[in-house]
Amino acid sequence: ICRTKDDSMINNHRHFLSTGDKSLKFEEFIPLYKELLDEKDTGTFADFMEAFKTFDREGQGFISGAELRHVL
């Protein structure tokens, strides 16, 4: 939920975030997950390039195995 750019989705499910609980019941999770699956906004090419640049610490234009292991 926090990663989506759609504020309406966050507002629709804000009660889950404000209860203070750090977990959801399975029955509460399913509608949230279904809504995320239906999300059509996958980002632009520029969004993905910006994300990859974050992990390409040496600026070589690719992510090395070491950089990927560091992220994971």
PDB file of C-alpha atoms in Angstrom:
ATOM      1  CA  ILE A   1       0.000   0.000   0.000  1.00  0.00           C
ATOM      2  CA  CYS A   2       2.729   2.449   0.884  1.00  0.00           C
ATOM      3  CA  ARG A   3       4.468   2.008  -2.475  1.00  0.00           C
ATOM      4  CA  THR A   4       1.495   2.874  -4.627  1.00  0.00           C
ATOM      5  CA  LYS A   5       1.150   6.335  -6.088  1.00  0.00           C
ATOM      6  CA  ASP A   6      -2.632   6.186  -5.824  1.00  0.00           C
ATOM      7  CA  ASP A   7      -3.644   8.212  -2.768  1.00  0.00           C
ATOM      8  CA  SER A   8      -7.270   7.114  -3.075  1.00  0.00           C
ATOM      9  CA  MET A   9      -6.259   3.509  -2.494  1.00  0.00           C
ATOM     10  CA  ILE A  10      -4.306   4.489   0.599  1.00  0.00           C
ATOM     11  CA  ASN A  11      -7.197   6.549   1.909  1.00  0.00           C
ATOM     12  CA  ASN A  12      -9.632   3.683   1.295  1.00  0.00           C
ATOM     13  CA  HIS A  13      -7.557   1.404   3.533  1.00  0.00           C
ATOM     14  CA  ARG A  14      -6.195   3.918   6.020  1.00  0.00           C
ATOM     15  CA  HIS A  15      -8.051   2.225   8.895  1.00  0.00           C
ATOM     16  CA  PHE A  16      -5.639  -0.725   8.561  1.00  0.00           C
ATOM     17  CA  LEU A  17      -2.675   1.599   8.907  1.00  0.00           C
ATOM     18  CA  SER A  18      -3.976   3.617  11.837  1.00  0.00           C
ATOM     19  CA  THR A  19      -5.033   0.814  14.198  1.00  0.00           C
ATOM     20  CA  GLY A  20      -1.526   0.404  15.553  1.00  0.00           C
ATOM     21  CA  ASP A  21      -1.500  -3.290  14.673  1.00  0.00           C
ATOM     22  CA  LYS A  22       1.517  -4.413  12.730  1.00  0.00           C
ATOM     23  CA  SER A  23      -0.268  -7.292  11.081  1.00  0.00           C
ATOM     24  CA  LEU A  24      -3.384  -8.018   9.071  1.00  0.00           C
ATOM     25  CA  LYS A  25      -5.674 -11.003   9.149  1.00  0.00           C
ATOM     26  CA  PHE A  26      -5.756 -12.995   5.949  1.00  0.00           C
ATOM     27  CA  GLU A  27      -9.339 -11.861   5.348  1.00  0.00           C
ATOM     28  CA  GLU A  28      -8.189  -8.239   5.588  1.00  0.00           C
ATOM     29  CA  PHE A  29      -5.204  -8.799   3.316  1.00  0.00           C
ATOM     30  CA  ILE A  30      -7.076 -10.320   0.352  1.00  0.00           C
ATOM     31  CA  PRO A  31      -8.979  -7.141  -0.680  1.00  0.00           C
ATOM     32  CA  LEU A  32      -5.768  -5.106  -0.418  1.00  0.00           C
ATOM     33  CA  TYR A  33      -3.834  -7.611  -2.496  1.00  0.00           C
ATOM     34  CA  LYS A  34      -6.576  -7.815  -5.112  1.00  0.00           C
ATOM     35  CA  GLU A  35      -6.559  -4.046  -5.449  1.00  0.00           C
ATOM     36  CA  LEU A  36      -2.778  -4.057  -5.896  1.00  0.00           C
ATOM     37  CA  LEU A  37      -3.041  -6.725  -8.595  1.00  0.00           C
ATOM     38  CA  ASP A  38      -5.580  -4.605 -10.448  1.00  0.00           C
ATOM     39  CA  GLU A  39      -3.264  -1.571 -10.301  1.00  0.00           C
ATOM     40  CA  LYS A  40      -2.381  -0.543 -13.839  1.00  0.00           C
ATOM     41  CA  ASP A  41       0.235   2.131 -13.047  1.00  0.00           C
ATOM     42  CA  THR A  42       3.524   0.299 -13.498  1.00  0.00           C
ATOM     43  CA  GLY A  43       5.711   3.358 -13.843  1.00  0.00           C
ATOM     44  CA  THR A  44       7.470   4.849 -16.810  1.00  0.00           C
ATOM     45  CA  PHE A  45      10.753   3.861 -18.398  1.00  0.00           C
ATOM     46  CA  ALA A  46      12.321   6.887 -16.687  1.00  0.00           C
ATOM     47  CA  ASP A  47      11.051   5.625 -13.304  1.00  0.00           C
ATOM     48  CA  PHE A  48      12.741   2.269 -13.854  1.00  0.00           C
ATOM     49  CA  MET A  49      15.964   3.869 -15.060  1.00  0.00           C
ATOM     50  CA  GLU A  50      16.066   6.073 -11.964  1.00  0.00           C
ATOM     51  CA  ALA A  51      15.610   3.013  -9.750  1.00  0.00           C
ATOM     52  CA  PHE A  52      18.409   1.126 -11.521  1.00  0.00           C
ATOM     53  CA  LYS A  53      20.743   4.129 -11.282  1.00  0.00           C
ATOM     54  CA  THR A  54      20.275   4.005  -7.515  1.00  0.00           C
ATOM     55  CA  PHE A  55      21.805   0.528  -7.458  1.00  0.00           C
ATOM     56  CA  ASP A  56      24.459   1.154 -10.134  1.00  0.00           C
ATOM     57  CA  ARG A  57      26.870   2.709  -7.658  1.00  0.00           C
ATOM     58  CA  GLU A  58      29.806   2.794 -10.082  1.00  0.00           C
ATOM     59  CA  GLY A  59      27.769   4.374 -12.895  1.00  0.00           C
ATOM     60  CA  GLN A  60      28.734   1.689 -15.422  1.00  0.00           C
ATOM     61  CA  GLY A  61      25.243   1.250 -16.867  1.00  0.00           C
ATOM     62  CA  PHE A  62      24.604  -2.139 -15.321  1.00  0.00           C
ATOM     63  CA  ILE A  63      24.171  -3.701 -11.900  1.00  0.00           C
ATOM     64  CA  SER A  64      26.941  -6.117 -10.980  1.00  0.00           C
ATOM     65  CA  GLY A  65      26.336  -9.324  -9.082  1.00  0.00           C
ATOM     66  CA  ALA A  66      28.000  -7.777  -6.042  1.00  0.00           C
ATOM     67  CA  GLU A  67      25.730  -4.734  -6.194  1.00  0.00           C
ATOM     68  CA  LEU A  68      22.676  -6.967  -6.567  1.00  0.00           C
ATOM     69  CA  ARG A  69      23.758  -9.147  -3.626  1.00  0.00           C
ATOM     70  CA  HIS A  70      24.250  -5.997  -1.549  1.00  0.00           C
ATOM     71  CA  VAL A  71      20.685  -4.875  -2.329  1.00  0.00           C
ATOM     72  CA  LEU A  72      19.182  -8.287  -1.612  1.00  0.00           C
TER      73      LEU A  72
END
